[in-house]
Structures are given as C-alpha cells and as structure tokens.
PDB file of C-alpha atoms and ligand atoms in Angstrom:
ATOM      1  CA  MET A  16      20.794  51.633 -22.961  1.00 71.00           C
ATOM      2  CA  LYS A  17      22.873  50.671 -20.197  1.00 78.00           C
ATOM      3  CA  ASP A  18      21.532  47.147 -18.326  1.00 88.00           C
ATOM      4  CA  THR A  19      22.082  48.563 -14.593  1.00 94.00           C
ATOM      5  CA  PHE A  20      19.526  45.695 -13.304  1.00 97.00           C
ATOM      6  CA  LYS A  21      18.731  42.557 -15.122  1.00 97.00           C
ATOM      7  CA  LEU A  22      16.406  39.606 -15.714  1.00 98.00           C
ATOM      8  CA  PRO A  23      17.174  37.213 -12.993  1.00 98.00           C
ATOM      9  CA  LYS A  24      17.357  33.605 -14.520  1.00 98.00           C
ATOM     10  CA  LEU A  25      14.888  30.949 -12.955  1.00 98.00           C
ATOM     11  CA  SER A  26      16.306  27.907 -11.034  1.00 97.00           C
ATOM     12  CA  TYR A  27      13.736  26.076 -12.555  1.00 98.00           C
ATOM     13  CA  GLU A  28      12.258  25.891 -16.099  1.00 98.00           C
ATOM     14  CA  TYR A  29       9.062  27.183 -17.384  1.00 98.00           C
ATOM     15  CA  LYS A  30       7.079  24.479 -17.222  1.00 98.00           C
ATOM     16  CA  ASP A  31       8.230  22.617 -14.345  1.00 98.00           C
ATOM     17  CA  LEU A  32       6.001  24.280 -12.237  1.00 98.00           C
ATOM     18  CA  GLU A  33       2.784  22.562 -14.002  1.00 97.00           C
ATOM     19  CA  PRO A  34       0.275  21.002 -13.715  1.00 96.00           C
ATOM     20  CA  TYR A  35      -0.006  23.688 -11.021  1.00 96.00           C
ATOM     21  CA  ILE A  36       1.052  26.853 -12.788  1.00 97.00           C
ATOM     22  CA  ASP A  37       1.377  25.948 -16.895  1.00 97.00           C
ATOM     23  CA  ALA A  38       4.536  27.200 -18.509  1.00 98.00           C
ATOM     24  CA  LYS A  39       3.414  29.482 -21.222  1.00 98.00           C
ATOM     25  CA  THR A  40       1.648  32.215 -18.196  1.00 98.00           C
ATOM     26  CA  MET A  41       5.768  31.319 -16.586  1.00 98.00           C
ATOM     27  CA  GLU A  42       6.611  32.283 -19.861  1.00 98.00           C
ATOM     28  CA  ILE A  43       5.049  35.787 -20.125  1.00 98.00           C
ATOM     29  CA  HIS A  44       5.473  36.477 -17.040  1.00 98.00           C
ATOM     30  CA  HIS A  45       9.321  36.124 -16.849  1.00 98.00           C
ATOM     31  CA  SER A  46      10.136  36.736 -20.365  1.00 98.00           C
ATOM     32  CA  LYS A  47       7.748  39.778 -21.321  1.00 98.00           C
ATOM     33  CA  HIS A  48       6.437  40.764 -18.088  1.00 98.00           C
ATOM     34  CA  HIS A  49       8.895  41.174 -15.886  1.00 98.00           C
ATOM     35  CA  ALA A  50      11.605  41.808 -18.562  1.00 98.00           C
ATOM     36  CA  GLY A  51       9.358  44.952 -18.972  1.00 98.00           C
ATOM     37  CA  TYR A  52       9.724  46.593 -16.030  1.00 98.00           C
ATOM     38  CA  VAL A  53      13.345  45.677 -15.734  1.00 98.00           C
ATOM     39  CA  LYS A  54      14.073  47.318 -18.827  1.00 98.00           C
ATOM     40  CA  LYS A  55      12.223  50.124 -17.822  1.00 98.00           C
ATOM     41  CA  LEU A  56      13.919  50.498 -14.557  1.00 98.00           C
ATOM     42  CA  ASN A  57      16.485  51.096 -16.727  1.00 97.00           C
ATOM     43  CA  ALA A  58      15.741  53.836 -18.962  1.00 97.00           C
ATOM     44  CA  ALA A  59      14.452  56.044 -15.774  1.00 97.00           C
ATOM     45  CA  ILE A  60      17.686  55.197 -13.641  1.00 97.00           C
ATOM     46  CA  GLU A  61      20.192  56.076 -16.697  1.00 97.00           C
ATOM     47  CA  PRO A  62      20.524  59.923 -15.950  1.00 96.00           C
ATOM     48  CA  TYR A  63      20.854  59.193 -12.356  1.00 97.00           C
ATOM     49  CA  GLU A  64      24.122  57.323 -12.301  1.00 95.00           C
ATOM     50  CA  GLU A  65      24.177  57.961  -8.266  1.00 95.00           C
ATOM     51  CA  LEU A  66      21.615  55.230  -8.429  1.00 96.00           C
ATOM     52  CA  HIS A  67      23.804  52.920 -10.820  1.00 96.00           C
ATOM     53  CA  ASP A  68      25.400  50.764  -7.956  1.00 94.00           C
ATOM     54  CA  LYS A  69      22.268  50.437  -5.608  1.00 97.00           C
ATOM     55  CA  THR A  70      20.855  47.351  -5.338  1.00 97.00           C
ATOM     56  CA  ILE A  71      16.944  48.005  -5.906  1.00 98.00           C
ATOM     57  CA  GLU A  72      15.850  46.798  -2.728  1.00 97.00           C
ATOM     58  CA  GLU A  73      18.380  49.443  -1.411  1.00 97.00           C
ATOM     59  CA  ILE A  74      16.584  52.285  -3.913  1.00 98.00           C
ATOM     60  CA  LEU A  75      13.144  50.777  -2.449  1.00 98.00           C
ATOM     61  CA  MET A  76      13.741  50.936   1.513  1.00 98.00           C
ATOM     62  CA  ASP A  77      14.915  54.767   0.910  1.00 98.00           C
ATOM     63  CA  LEU A  78      12.656  56.111  -1.592  1.00 97.00           C
ATOM     64  CA  SER A  79      14.264  59.765  -0.684  1.00 97.00           C
ATOM     65  CA  ILE A  80      17.302  59.355  -2.709  1.00 97.00           C
ATOM     66  CA  VAL A  81      14.988  59.003  -5.892  1.00 98.00           C
ATOM     67  CA  PRO A  82      14.732  62.061  -8.080  1.00 98.00           C
ATOM     68  CA  ASP A  83      10.824  63.415  -8.125  1.00 97.00           C
ATOM     69  CA  ASP A  84      10.769  62.766 -11.635  1.00 98.00           C
ATOM     70  CA  ILE A  85      11.596  59.606 -11.800  1.00 98.00           C
ATOM     71  CA  GLU A  86       9.934  58.298  -8.668  1.00 98.00           C
ATOM     72  CA  GLN A  87       6.859  56.876  -9.707  1.00 98.00           C
ATOM     73  CA  ALA A  88       8.540  55.491 -12.520  1.00 98.00           C
ATOM     74  CA  VAL A  89      10.430  53.414 -10.140  1.00 98.00           C
ATOM     75  CA  ILE A  90       7.969  52.997  -7.438  1.00 98.00           C
ATOM     76  CA  ASN A  91       6.645  50.739 -10.528  1.00 98.00           C
ATOM     77  CA  ASN A  92       8.985  49.324 -11.930  1.00 98.00           C
ATOM     78  CA  GLY A  93      11.637  48.940  -9.326  1.00 98.00           C
ATOM     79  CA  GLY A  94       9.073  47.437  -7.518  1.00 98.00           C
ATOM     80  CA  GLY A  95       8.115  44.893 -10.375  1.00 98.00           C
ATOM     81  CA  HIS A  96      11.289  44.340 -10.881  1.00 98.00           C
ATOM     82  CA  ALA A  97      11.771  43.254  -7.370  1.00 98.00           C
ATOM     83  CA  ASN A  98       8.763  42.157  -6.241  1.00 98.00           C
ATOM     84  CA  HIS A  99       9.278  39.299  -9.029  1.00 98.00           C
ATOM     85  CA  SER A 100      12.628  38.867  -8.252  1.00 98.00           C
ATOM     86  CA  PHE A 101      11.541  37.851  -4.551  1.00 98.00           C
ATOM     87  CA  PHE A 102       8.781  35.697  -5.874  1.00 98.00           C
ATOM     88  CA  TRP A 103      10.102  33.268  -8.632  1.00 98.00           C
ATOM     89  CA  LYS A 104      12.665  31.912  -5.745  1.00 98.00           C
ATOM     90  CA  LEU A 105       9.187  31.077  -3.785  1.00 98.00           C
ATOM     91  CA  MET A 106       8.221  28.747  -5.962  1.00 98.00           C
ATOM     92  CA  THR A 107      10.276  25.010  -6.330  1.00 98.00           C
ATOM     93  CA  PRO A 108       8.886  22.179  -8.165  1.00 97.00           C
ATOM     94  CA  LYS A 109       8.856  20.551  -4.876  1.00 94.00           C
ATOM     95  CA  GLY A 110       6.481  22.535  -3.123  1.00 92.00           C
ATOM     96  CA  ASN A 111       5.053  20.384   0.147  1.00 82.00           C
ATOM     97  CA  ASP A 112       2.264  22.640   1.535  1.00 82.00           C
ATOM     98  CA  GLN A 113       3.323  23.192   5.012  1.00 93.00           C
ATOM     99  CA  ALA A 114       5.300  25.607   6.291  1.00 97.00           C
ATOM    100  CA  VAL A 115       8.548  24.468   8.179  1.00 97.00           C
ATOM    101  CA  GLY A 116      11.497  25.738  10.420  1.00 97.00           C
ATOM    102  CA  GLU A 117      11.651  28.878  13.006  1.00 97.00           C
ATOM    103  CA  LEU A 118       8.712  30.184  10.464  1.00 98.00           C
ATOM    104  CA  ALA A 119       6.271  27.538  11.269  1.00 98.00           C
ATOM    105  CA  GLY A 120       6.648  28.154  14.720  1.00 98.00           C
ATOM    106  CA  GLU A 121       6.418  31.759  14.698  1.00 98.00           C
ATOM    107  CA  ILE A 122       3.016  31.352  11.918  1.00 98.00           C
ATOM    108  CA  ASP A 123       1.201  28.912  14.547  1.00 98.00           C
ATOM    109  CA  ASN A 124       1.924  31.938  17.422  1.00 97.00           C
ATOM    110  CA  GLU A 125       0.987  34.464  15.489  1.00 98.00           C
ATOM    111  CA  PHE A 126      -1.821  33.405  13.614  1.00 98.00           C
ATOM    112  CA  GLY A 127      -3.175  30.123  15.596  1.00 98.00           C
ATOM    113  CA  SER A 128      -2.528  27.599  12.798  1.00 98.00           C
ATOM    114  CA  PHE A 129      -0.955  27.298   9.691  1.00 98.00           C
ATOM    115  CA  GLU A 130      -4.727  26.583   7.866  1.00 97.00           C
ATOM    116  CA  THR A 131      -5.714  29.800   9.851  1.00 98.00           C
ATOM    117  CA  PHE A 132      -2.966  31.944   8.482  1.00 98.00           C
ATOM    118  CA  LYS A 133      -3.529  30.500   4.920  1.00 98.00           C
ATOM    119  CA  GLU A 134      -7.306  31.650   5.089  1.00 98.00           C
ATOM    120  CA  GLN A 135      -5.881  35.341   6.216  1.00 98.00           C
ATOM    121  CA  PHE A 136      -3.545  35.151   3.070  1.00 98.00           C
ATOM    122  CA  LYS A 137      -5.964  34.326   0.868  1.00 98.00           C
ATOM    123  CA  LYS A 138      -8.360  36.628   1.706  1.00 98.00           C
ATOM    124  CA  ALA A 139      -5.851  39.093   1.553  1.00 97.00           C
ATOM    125  CA  ALA A 140      -4.872  38.166  -1.671  1.00 97.00           C
ATOM    126  CA  LEU A 141      -8.598  37.466  -3.099  1.00 96.00           C
ATOM    127  CA  THR A 142     -10.101  41.212  -1.735  1.00 96.00           C
ATOM    128  CA  GLN A 143      -7.127  43.039  -2.917  1.00 94.00           C
ATOM    129  CA  PHE A 144      -9.287  44.917  -6.031  1.00 91.00           C
ATOM    130  CA  GLY A 145      -7.557  45.121  -8.946  1.00 94.00           C
ATOM    131  CA  SER A 146      -3.829  44.697  -9.285  1.00 96.00           C
ATOM    132  CA  GLY A 147      -1.440  43.879  -6.643  1.00 98.00           C
ATOM    133  CA  TRP A 148       0.042  41.508  -4.118  1.00 98.00           C
ATOM    134  CA  ALA A 149      -0.408  39.431  -0.828  1.00 98.00           C
ATOM    135  CA  TRP A 150       2.331  39.309   1.605  1.00 98.00           C
ATOM    136  CA  LEU A 151       3.611  37.767   4.633  1.00 98.00           C
ATOM    137  CA  VAL A 152       6.015  40.308   6.365  1.00 98.00           C
ATOM    138  CA  ALA A 153       7.854  41.074   9.669  1.00 98.00           C
ATOM    139  CA  ASP A 154       7.872  44.729  11.087  1.00 97.00           C
ATOM    140  CA  GLU A 155      10.887  45.710  13.130  1.00 95.00           C
ATOM    141  CA  ASN A 156      10.014  44.025  15.658  1.00 95.00           C
ATOM    142  CA  ASN A 157       9.698  40.745  13.886  1.00 95.00           C
ATOM    143  CA  LYS A 158       5.901  40.572  14.356  1.00 97.00           C
ATOM    144  CA  LEU A 159       4.443  38.360  11.287  1.00 98.00           C
ATOM    145  CA  SER A 160       1.299  39.815   9.141  1.00 98.00           C
ATOM    146  CA  ILE A 161      -0.436  39.685   6.220  1.00 98.00           C
ATOM    147  CA  ILE A 162      -0.503  42.575   3.895  1.00 98.00           C
ATOM    148  CA  SER A 163      -1.498  43.576   0.309  1.00 97.00           C
ATOM    149  CA  THR A 164      -0.539  46.191  -1.372  1.00 98.00           C
ATOM    150  CA  ALA A 165      -1.322  47.491  -4.890  1.00 97.00           C
ATOM    151  CA  ASN A 166      -0.229  47.864  -8.344  1.00 98.00           C
ATOM    152  CA  GLN A 167       3.982  46.987  -7.413  1.00 98.00           C
ATOM    153  CA  ASP A 168       4.289  48.569  -4.596  1.00 98.00           C
ATOM    154  CA  SER A 169       6.982  47.564  -2.651  1.00 98.00           C
ATOM    155  CA  PRO A 170       6.297  46.582   1.732  1.00 98.00           C
ATOM    156  CA  LEU A 171      10.464  47.301   1.479  1.00 98.00           C
ATOM    157  CA  SER A 172       9.079  51.251   0.946  1.00 98.00           C
ATOM    158  CA  LEU A 173       6.648  50.894   4.537  1.00 97.00           C
ATOM    159  CA  SER A 174       9.695  49.504   6.311  1.00 97.00           C
ATOM    160  CA  LEU A 175       8.479  45.859   6.353  1.00 98.00           C
ATOM    161  CA  LYS A 176      10.700  42.916   5.200  1.00 98.00           C
ATOM    162  CA  PRO A 177       8.352  40.636   3.110  1.00 98.00           C
ATOM    163  CA  ILE A 178       8.609  36.868   3.889  1.00 98.00           C
ATOM    164  CA  LEU A 179       6.285  35.618   1.257  1.00 98.00           C
ATOM    165  CA  ALA A 180       4.396  36.914  -1.306  1.00 98.00           C
ATOM    166  CA  LEU A 181       2.031  35.920  -3.886  1.00 98.00           C
ATOM    167  CA  ASP A 182       1.077  38.447  -7.606  1.00 98.00           C
ATOM    168  CA  VAL A 183      -2.860  38.849  -8.135  1.00 97.00           C
ATOM    169  CA  TRP A 184      -2.181  40.926 -11.062  1.00 96.00           C
ATOM    170  CA  GLU A 185      -4.583  39.101 -13.603  1.00 94.00           C
ATOM    171  CA  HIS A 186      -1.376  38.233 -15.997  1.00 95.00           C
ATOM    172  CA  ALA A 187      -0.193  35.548 -13.335  1.00 96.00           C
ATOM    173  CA  TYR A 188      -3.429  33.648 -13.716  1.00 96.00           C
ATOM    174  CA  TYR A 189      -5.415  34.817 -16.758  1.00 95.00           C
ATOM    175  CA  LEU A 190      -4.645  32.263 -18.892  1.00 93.00           C
ATOM    176  CA  LYS A 191      -5.333  29.551 -16.695  1.00 94.00           C
ATOM    177  CA  HIS A 192      -7.564  30.276 -14.042  1.00 93.00           C
ATOM    178  CA  GLN A 193      -9.292  33.528 -16.307  1.00 93.00           C
ATOM    179  CA  ASN A 194     -11.593  35.351 -13.427  1.00 93.00           C
ATOM    180  CA  LYS A 195     -11.279  32.643 -10.707  1.00 95.00           C
ATOM    181  CA  ARG A 196      -8.074  34.337  -8.782  1.00 95.00           C
ATOM    182  CA  ASP A 197      -9.632  32.169  -5.785  1.00 95.00           C
ATOM    183  CA  GLU A 198      -9.097  28.934  -7.704  1.00 97.00           C
ATOM    184  CA  TYR A 199      -5.422  30.388  -8.358  1.00 97.00           C
ATOM    185  CA  VAL A 200      -4.442  30.940  -4.879  1.00 97.00           C
ATOM    186  CA  ASP A 201      -5.454  27.604  -3.771  1.00 97.00           C
ATOM    187  CA  THR A 202      -3.448  26.260  -6.239  1.00 97.00           C
ATOM    188  CA  TRP A 203      -0.851  28.048  -6.247  1.00 97.00           C
ATOM    189  CA  TRP A 204       0.267  27.085  -2.393  1.00 97.00           C
ATOM    190  CA  ASN A 205       1.279  23.441  -4.151  1.00 97.00           C
ATOM    191  CA  VAL A 206       4.421  24.877  -5.319  1.00 98.00           C
ATOM    192  CA  VAL A 207       5.492  27.655  -2.292  1.00 98.00           C
ATOM    193  CA  ASP A 208       9.158  26.790  -1.325  1.00 98.00           C
ATOM    194  CA  TRP A 209       8.425  27.151   2.482  1.00 98.00           C
ATOM    195  CA  ASP A 210      12.419  26.448   3.401  1.00 97.00           C
ATOM    196  CA  LYS A 211      12.326  29.967   1.257  1.00 98.00           C
ATOM    197  CA  ALA A 212      10.373  31.340   3.069  1.00 98.00           C
ATOM    198  CA  ASN A 213      12.083  30.380   6.222  1.00 98.00           C
ATOM    199  CA  GLU A 214      15.450  31.426   4.513  1.00 98.00           C
ATOM    200  CA  ASN A 215      13.857  35.029   4.449  1.00 98.00           C
ATOM    201  CA  TYR A 216      12.333  35.014   7.843  1.00 98.00           C
ATOM    202  CA  GLU A 217      16.059  34.072   9.293  1.00 97.00           C
ATOM    203  CA  GLN A 218      17.200  36.872   7.506  1.00 96.00           C
ATOM    204  CA  ALA A 219      14.649  39.756   8.391  1.00 95.00           C
ATOM    205  CA  ILE A 220      15.134  38.715  11.805  1.00 93.00           C
ATOM    206  CA  LYS A 221      18.483  39.113  12.556  1.00 88.00           C
TER     207      LYS A 221
HETATM  208 MN1  LIG B 310       3.529  39.786 -12.106  1.00 59.51          MN
END
C-alpha cells in the first residue's frame, strides 16, 4: 500500500509531557491510534489517485471531492489524522497556562476573561457525550467560538478554522485518569502551547 499520508514525528519525546500526560498514553496514542488512522486513510484513498496530491486539510474542507463509497472512512480516518496532527503541535513541555499575543486579546474580547474561556472550554470537553473533541475555532468573520465535535469529525468540514483542540476520547486519558475526564482537562492546561495557538489564530484571520 502507498503511504500517501504519513504519521508525523513529534517535536518532543513521549515522556516529555510528564507528569501531566504520561509517556505510555502518549506512546499508544501516537504510535497506535494515530498510526491506525493514517493506515486506514491510505487504504481508503488508494484507488482514487485524484486525492493523492491533496493535503488532508484540503480534503476535509471540501468533502464533495471524496467519492461516496469512501466518504465516511475519510471523515473518520482523515479526520483522525488531521485532528491528531493538529493536537500534537498544540502541546509542549514548556506550557505556560496563559494565552499570548493577538489571541489573548481576542479571547478576552469574546469570552470576558481567560478564566471564563477556560471554564467554557472545559464545559464543552465534559459535555461532549462519548468520543470526540473540544475546539476553539474561528469562523469566516474571524469570530471565536467554542464547539465540540463527535468522533473524528473535523471543524474544517464545517468551514471553521481550528485554533485549539482537545482530544476527549477515552484513549487520550484512560490509563492515567480512568473515568475522570475533568481531571484530565484540568491537567492538560499545563502543557498547552499558547504560542502555537496564537500562530493558528494569526493564520486563521489572514
Ligand atoms: Mn485520540
């Protein structure tokens, strides 16, 4: 099988997000779960050469170019690939738990304060029933909002531009936190790369 899409390397080691996210969770999440999405995505698109030179973001932004018989496979596994690639880059061993740059100002404008934003984001993460993601996104008018999506559905397919993402599938936290998703969300803020989130915002509003 052609490996059109590839599992991205992380810019840190699996153990580097400890004590907040444990090495075993990172290893399984990246080398098994994410790798699985990449493999299934490549299998799905293999017969369709017209998709081979597209980025996964281009495909998810316009699902009408995807043949019907593989559409759900692309939503699930292409979404899984894009979401995780995006998520890994939003984490760093040097997290600082404070938004920066233009994004920091816009979060204050939209949500009132950084603390209120965090509360609302956490609520989205906790009320997403079953597997899914919590997101900070910008719409076509550059307005920020918090949404959650089910399974591996991507905000790109809703014409929204992702700024910040949190994986709330059990595989993201179960080894360390078991059923306590709230504890995982609280801990996760320690490893958020706000420089990267601000970069995502600047790209989104360009
Ligand atoms: Mn995951």
